[in-house]
Amino acid sequence: MDTSKIDPRIYALYDQYCHSSMKRREFLKRASTIAVIGGSGLAMAEALLPNYAAAQTISFTDPRIKATYETYESPGGNSGEMRGYLVQPSGDGPFPAVLVIHENRGLNPYIEDVARRAAVAGFLAFAPDGLWPAGGYPGNDDDGKVLQAGLDRAKIHVDMLNGAKFLKSHPLSNGKLGATGFCFGGAVVNYLAVEMGDDLNACAPFYGRQPADADVARIKAPLMAHYAEEDPRVNAGIENFEAALKANGVDHEIHIYPGTNHGFHNNSTPRYNETAAKLAWERTTAFFDKHLAG
């Protein structure tokens, strides 16, 4: 379906579905009641559901990378032990390291592909699965969303913090750490920037909720934030965040991509905007190249 023809009300309903306890059946039922011109609300809603076959841009068998699943200790987290997807570039290393943090549904195929993209760009990438204490990503986003909502969010943050420490100290890491993440993961990147101080060397959150103004003074890492133009829920915090970054002398860039919706980097749904996603990723990898070199 031509994404330009999807009614904005369907996009808004999909955003509500993604970020609430709404079930898929309820989402589709409510979409079917929306009268749209030149189509069906139900068809538009169905088109927005993820297609993870489309998300794979780098094969897990690509000769440029080596991918494994690794466990790490996570004291203070939801279970004390975590697992994630580690992807290293070809070569002996050490490599600059990048933590990749998922949305609010666990380590799905899109996030695994982002980790592979980071490895192809020359980074040791690690994507923790926040759902590991609940059995791991269940194979579909609906169940993943429910599982994640059932976990202690503050402890998920701790699990990600421990994942960052695991990656930074990994034998293949050069000791320089960057972090990127999407939606929930973008908010976690901002949390890590506050909590890790000088131990985080660069951060690039995508459409993530901003930290409290008072916490911004604790951010030491250069920050590059990416936002969608049509994302009022998240964008409401940009003005205060930028003012706090400036007031505290934090090295930062903020990019808002015209004509995009929340989730524009995710190429598994029609929210994907190829032009904006490629530009944002190019900016991110160049940013990490600059700040994570050994």
CSV table of C-alpha atoms in Angstrom, one decimal:
chain,number,residue,atom,x,y,z
A,1,MET,CA,0.0,0.0,0.0
A,2,ASP,CA,1.2,3.5,-0.8
A,3,THR,CA,2.0,4.9,2.6
A,4,SER,CA,0.9,8.4,1.5
A,5,LYS,CA,-2.6,7.1,1.2
A,6,ILE,CA,-2.8,5.8,4.8
A,7,ASP,CA,-5.2,8.1,6.8
A,8,PRO,CA,-3.4,10.0,9.7
A,9,ARG,CA,-6.1,8.7,12.0
A,10,ILE,CA,-5.0,5.1,11.3
A,11,TYR,CA,-1.4,6.1,12.0
A,12,ALA,CA,-2.5,7.7,15.3
A,13,LEU,CA,-4.5,4.6,16.3
A,14,TYR,CA,-1.5,2.4,15.4
A,15,ASP,CA,0.7,4.5,17.6
A,16,GLN,CA,-1.8,4.0,20.4
A,17,TYR,CA,-1.8,0.3,19.8
A,18,CYS,CA,2.0,0.0,19.9
A,19,HIS,CA,2.3,1.9,23.1
A,20,SER,CA,-0.6,0.6,25.1
A,21,SER,CA,-2.2,-2.7,26.2
A,22,MET,CA,-4.5,-2.6,23.2
A,23,LYS,CA,-4.8,-6.0,21.5
A,24,ARG,CA,-4.3,-6.5,17.7
A,25,ARG,CA,-8.0,-7.6,17.4
A,26,GLU,CA,-9.2,-4.4,19.1
A,27,PHE,CA,-6.8,-2.3,16.9
A,28,LEU,CA,-8.2,-3.8,13.7
A,29,LYS,CA,-11.8,-3.5,15.0
A,30,ARG,CA,-11.4,0.1,15.8
A,31,ALA,CA,-9.7,0.8,12.5
A,32,SER,CA,-12.5,-0.8,10.6
A,33,THR,CA,-15.0,1.8,12.0
A,34,ILE,CA,-13.0,4.7,10.7
A,35,ALA,CA,-14.4,6.1,7.4
A,36,VAL,CA,-11.6,6.9,5.0
A,37,ILE,CA,-11.6,8.2,1.4
A,38,GLY,CA,-10.4,5.9,-1.3
A,39,GLY,CA,-10.0,2.8,0.8
A,40,SER,CA,-10.7,0.9,3.9
A,41,GLY,CA,-9.6,1.7,7.5
A,42,LEU,CA,-9.1,-2.0,8.1
A,43,ALA,CA,-6.9,-2.5,5.1
A,44,MET,CA,-4.8,0.5,6.1
A,45,ALA,CA,-4.4,-0.9,9.6
A,46,GLU,CA,-3.4,-4.3,8.3
A,47,ALA,CA,-0.8,-2.7,6.1
A,48,LEU,CA,0.8,-1.2,9.1
A,49,LEU,CA,1.5,-4.5,10.9
A,50,PRO,CA,5.1,-5.6,10.7
A,51,ASN,CA,6.5,-7.8,8.0
A,52,TYR,CA,9.9,-9.0,9.3
A,53,ALA,CA,10.9,-10.7,6.1
A,54,ALA,CA,11.2,-7.1,4.7
A,55,ALA,CA,13.3,-6.0,7.6
A,56,GLN,CA,16.3,-8.2,6.8
A,57,THR,CA,18.9,-6.2,4.9
A,58,ILE,CA,22.0,-8.1,6.2
A,59,SER,CA,21.8,-11.9,6.2
A,60,PHE,CA,22.8,-13.6,9.5
A,61,THR,CA,25.2,-15.6,7.3
A,62,ASP,CA,26.8,-12.6,5.7
A,63,PRO,CA,30.6,-13.3,5.5
A,64,ARG,CA,31.4,-9.7,6.7
A,65,ILE,CA,30.1,-10.5,10.2
A,66,LYS,CA,29.9,-13.2,12.8
A,67,ALA,CA,26.8,-13.3,15.0
A,68,THR,CA,26.2,-15.2,18.3
A,69,TYR,CA,23.9,-15.1,21.3
A,70,GLU,CA,25.7,-14.3,24.5
A,71,THR,CA,24.6,-14.3,28.1
A,72,TYR,CA,25.7,-11.8,30.8
A,73,GLU,CA,25.2,-11.2,34.5
A,74,SER,CA,22.7,-8.5,35.4
A,75,PRO,CA,22.6,-7.8,39.1
A,76,GLY,CA,19.6,-5.7,40.1
A,77,GLY,CA,17.7,-6.6,36.9
A,78,ASN,CA,14.6,-8.7,36.4
A,79,SER,CA,16.3,-12.1,36.7
A,80,GLY,CA,20.0,-11.6,37.3
A,81,GLU,CA,21.0,-13.0,34.0
A,82,MET,CA,20.4,-11.7,30.5
A,83,ARG,CA,21.0,-12.7,26.9
A,84,GLY,CA,21.7,-10.6,23.8
A,85,TYR,CA,22.7,-10.8,20.2
A,86,LEU,CA,26.4,-10.1,19.6
A,87,VAL,CA,27.6,-9.3,16.1
A,88,GLN,CA,31.2,-8.6,15.3
A,89,PRO,CA,32.8,-7.4,12.1
A,90,SER,CA,35.2,-9.6,10.2
A,91,GLY,CA,38.7,-9.2,11.4
A,92,ASP,CA,40.5,-9.6,14.8
A,93,GLY,CA,39.5,-6.3,16.4
A,94,PRO,CA,39.4,-4.6,18.8
A,95,PHE,CA,36.4,-2.7,17.5
A,96,PRO,CA,34.5,0.3,18.7
A,97,ALA,CA,31.3,-0.9,20.4
A,98,VAL,CA,27.7,0.0,19.9
A,99,LEU,CA,24.7,-1.1,22.1
A,100,VAL,CA,21.5,-1.5,20.1
A,101,ILE,CA,18.3,-1.2,22.2
A,102,HIS,CA,14.9,-2.5,21.0
A,103,GLU,CA,11.4,-1.0,21.1
A,104,ASN,CA,8.8,-2.1,23.7
A,105,ARG,CA,8.4,-5.6,22.4
A,106,GLY,CA,11.8,-7.3,22.7
A,107,LEU,CA,14.6,-8.4,20.5
A,108,ASN,CA,12.7,-8.8,17.2
A,109,PRO,CA,14.2,-9.5,13.7
A,110,TYR,CA,14.3,-5.8,12.9
A,111,ILE,CA,16.5,-5.0,15.9
A,112,GLU,CA,18.7,-8.0,15.1
A,113,ASP,CA,19.1,-6.6,11.6
A,114,VAL,CA,20.1,-3.2,12.9
A,115,ALA,CA,22.8,-4.9,15.0
A,116,ARG,CA,24.1,-6.6,11.8
A,117,ARG,CA,24.0,-3.2,10.0
A,118,ALA,CA,26.1,-1.7,12.8
A,119,ALA,CA,28.6,-4.6,12.5
A,120,VAL,CA,28.9,-4.2,8.7
A,121,ALA,CA,29.7,-0.5,9.4
A,122,GLY,CA,32.7,-1.7,11.6
A,123,PHE,CA,31.2,-1.7,15.1
A,124,LEU,CA,31.0,-4.5,17.6
A,125,ALA,CA,27.3,-4.5,18.1
A,126,PHE,CA,25.3,-6.0,21.0
A,127,ALA,CA,21.5,-6.0,21.2
A,128,PRO,CA,20.2,-7.2,24.6
A,129,ASP,CA,16.8,-8.9,24.8
A,130,GLY,CA,14.9,-7.2,27.6
A,131,LEU,CA,12.4,-10.0,27.6
A,132,TRP,CA,14.9,-12.7,28.4
A,133,PRO,CA,13.8,-12.9,32.1
A,134,ALA,CA,10.3,-13.7,30.8
A,135,GLY,CA,11.5,-16.3,28.3
A,136,GLY,CA,12.8,-14.1,25.6
A,137,TYR,CA,11.2,-12.5,22.5
A,138,PRO,CA,8.2,-14.8,21.8
A,139,GLY,CA,8.3,-14.6,18.0
A,140,ASN,CA,5.6,-11.9,17.5
A,141,ASP,CA,5.2,-8.3,18.6
A,142,ASP,CA,1.8,-8.7,20.2
A,143,ASP,CA,3.0,-11.2,22.8
A,144,GLY,CA,6.3,-9.4,23.1
A,145,LYS,CA,4.5,-6.1,24.0
A,146,VAL,CA,2.5,-7.9,26.7
A,147,LEU,CA,5.6,-9.7,28.1
A,148,GLN,CA,7.5,-6.4,28.3
A,149,ALA,CA,4.7,-4.6,30.0
A,150,GLY,CA,4.7,-7.3,32.6
A,151,LEU,CA,8.3,-6.8,33.6
A,152,ASP,CA,9.6,-4.1,36.0
A,153,ARG,CA,10.6,-1.2,33.7
A,154,ALA,CA,13.2,0.2,36.1
A,155,LYS,CA,14.8,-3.3,36.2
A,156,ILE,CA,14.7,-3.5,32.4
A,157,HIS,CA,16.7,-0.2,32.4
A,158,VAL,CA,19.2,-1.9,34.8
A,159,ASP,CA,19.4,-4.9,32.5
A,160,MET,CA,20.3,-2.6,29.6
A,161,LEU,CA,22.8,-0.8,31.8
A,162,ASN,CA,24.5,-4.1,32.6
A,163,GLY,CA,24.4,-4.9,28.9
A,164,ALA,CA,26.3,-1.7,28.2
A,165,LYS,CA,28.9,-2.6,30.8
A,166,PHE,CA,29.2,-6.1,29.4
A,167,LEU,CA,29.8,-4.7,25.9
A,168,LYS,CA,32.2,-2.0,26.9
A,169,SER,CA,34.5,-4.5,28.7
A,170,HIS,CA,34.2,-7.2,26.1
A,171,PRO,CA,37.6,-8.5,24.8
A,172,LEU,CA,36.7,-7.5,21.3
A,173,SER,CA,35.8,-3.9,22.3
A,174,ASN,CA,38.3,-1.0,22.1
A,175,GLY,CA,36.8,0.4,25.3
A,176,LYS,CA,34.8,3.1,23.5
A,177,LEU,CA,31.0,2.7,23.8
A,178,GLY,CA,28.1,4.1,21.8
A,179,ALA,CA,24.4,3.4,22.2
A,180,THR,CA,21.5,3.7,19.9
A,181,GLY,CA,17.9,2.6,20.3
A,182,PHE,CA,14.4,3.1,19.1
A,183,CYS,CA,11.2,4.4,20.8
A,184,PHE,CA,11.4,2.6,24.2
A,185,GLY,CA,15.1,2.0,23.3
A,186,GLY,CA,15.6,5.6,22.5
A,187,ALA,CA,14.4,6.5,26.0
A,188,VAL,CA,16.7,3.9,27.5
A,189,VAL,CA,19.6,5.5,25.5
A,190,ASN,CA,18.8,8.8,27.2
A,191,TYR,CA,18.7,7.0,30.6
A,192,LEU,CA,22.1,5.4,29.9
A,193,ALA,CA,23.5,8.9,29.0
A,194,VAL,CA,22.4,10.1,32.4
A,195,GLU,CA,23.5,7.1,34.4
A,196,MET,CA,26.9,6.3,32.7
A,197,GLY,CA,28.4,9.8,32.5
A,198,ASP,CA,31.9,9.6,31.0
A,199,ASP,CA,31.6,5.8,30.6
A,200,LEU,CA,29.4,6.4,27.6
A,201,ASN,CA,31.2,7.9,24.7
A,202,ALA,CA,28.4,8.7,22.2
A,203,CYS,CA,24.6,8.2,22.1
A,204,ALA,CA,22.1,8.4,19.3
A,205,PRO,CA,18.5,7.9,20.4
A,206,PHE,CA,15.7,7.6,17.8
A,207,TYR,CA,12.3,9.1,18.9
A,208,GLY,CA,12.9,8.4,22.5
A,209,ARG,CA,11.3,10.1,25.5
A,210,GLN,CA,13.7,12.7,27.0
A,211,PRO,CA,15.1,12.5,30.5
A,212,ALA,CA,14.1,14.9,33.3
A,213,ASP,CA,15.5,18.4,32.8
A,214,ALA,CA,17.4,18.1,36.1
A,215,ASP,CA,19.1,14.9,35.0
A,216,VAL,CA,20.6,16.4,31.8
A,217,ALA,CA,23.5,17.9,33.7
A,218,ARG,CA,24.7,14.4,34.3
A,219,ILE,CA,25.1,13.7,30.5
A,220,LYS,CA,28.7,13.8,29.4
A,221,ALA,CA,28.5,11.9,26.1
A,222,PRO,CA,28.0,13.7,22.8
A,223,LEU,CA,24.4,13.1,21.8
A,224,MET,CA,22.6,13.0,18.4
A,225,ALA,CA,18.8,12.7,18.7
A,226,HIS,CA,16.6,11.7,15.8
A,227,TYR,CA,12.8,12.6,15.8
A,228,ALA,CA,9.9,12.1,13.4
A,229,GLU,CA,8.0,15.3,12.4
A,230,GLU,CA,4.6,13.7,13.0
A,231,ASP,CA,5.1,12.4,16.5
A,232,PRO,CA,3.5,14.8,19.0
A,233,ARG,CA,3.6,12.4,22.0
A,234,VAL,CA,7.4,12.2,21.9
A,235,ASN,CA,8.1,15.6,20.4
A,236,ALA,CA,6.4,17.5,23.3
A,237,GLY,CA,9.6,17.1,25.2
A,238,ILE,CA,12.1,18.3,22.6
A,239,GLU,CA,12.1,22.0,23.4
A,240,ASN,CA,12.9,21.5,27.1
A,241,PHE,CA,15.4,18.8,26.4
A,242,GLU,CA,17.3,21.0,23.9
A,243,ALA,CA,17.3,24.0,26.3
A,244,ALA,CA,18.7,21.8,29.1
A,245,LEU,CA,21.4,20.4,26.8
A,246,LYS,CA,22.4,23.9,25.8
A,247,ALA,CA,22.4,25.1,29.4
A,248,ASN,CA,24.6,22.3,30.5
A,249,GLY,CA,27.1,22.5,27.6
A,250,VAL,CA,26.3,19.0,26.3
A,251,ASP,CA,27.6,18.4,22.8
A,252,HIS,CA,24.5,17.6,20.9
A,253,GLU,CA,22.6,17.6,17.5
A,254,ILE,CA,18.9,17.3,17.1
A,255,HIS,CA,17.4,16.2,13.8
A,256,ILE,CA,13.7,16.3,13.0
A,257,TYR,CA,12.8,14.5,9.7
A,258,PRO,CA,10.1,16.2,7.6
A,259,GLY,CA,7.1,14.1,6.6
A,260,THR,CA,7.9,11.1,8.9
A,261,ASN,CA,6.0,9.2,11.5
A,262,HIS,CA,7.2,7.6,14.8
A,263,GLY,CA,9.1,4.5,13.8
A,264,PHE,CA,10.3,5.8,10.5
A,265,HIS,CA,13.6,3.8,10.7
A,266,ASN,CA,11.8,0.5,11.1
A,267,ASN,CA,11.6,-1.0,7.6
A,268,SER,CA,9.2,-3.7,8.5
A,269,THR,CA,6.2,-1.5,8.4
A,270,PRO,CA,4.8,1.3,6.1
A,271,ARG,CA,5.9,3.9,8.7
A,272,TYR,CA,9.3,3.3,7.2
A,273,ASN,CA,10.6,6.4,5.3
A,274,GLU,CA,13.6,5.2,3.2
A,275,THR,CA,15.1,8.6,2.6
A,276,ALA,CA,14.9,9.7,6.3
A,277,ALA,CA,16.0,6.3,7.6
A,278,LYS,CA,19.1,6.1,5.4
A,279,LEU,CA,20.1,9.7,6.2
A,280,ALA,CA,19.6,9.1,10.0
A,281,TRP,CA,21.6,5.9,9.9
A,282,GLU,CA,24.4,7.6,7.8
A,283,ARG,CA,24.5,10.4,10.3
A,284,THR,CA,24.6,7.9,13.2
A,285,THR,CA,27.4,5.8,11.9
A,286,ALA,CA,29.5,8.9,11.0
A,287,PHE,CA,28.8,10.2,14.5
A,288,PHE,CA,30.0,6.9,16.1
A,289,ASP,CA,33.0,6.8,13.8
A,290,LYS,CA,34.0,10.3,15.1
A,291,HIS,CA,33.6,9.6,18.8
A,292,LEU,CA,34.4,5.9,19.2
A,293,ALA,CA,37.7,5.6,17.3
A,294,GLY,CA,40.4,3.9,19.4
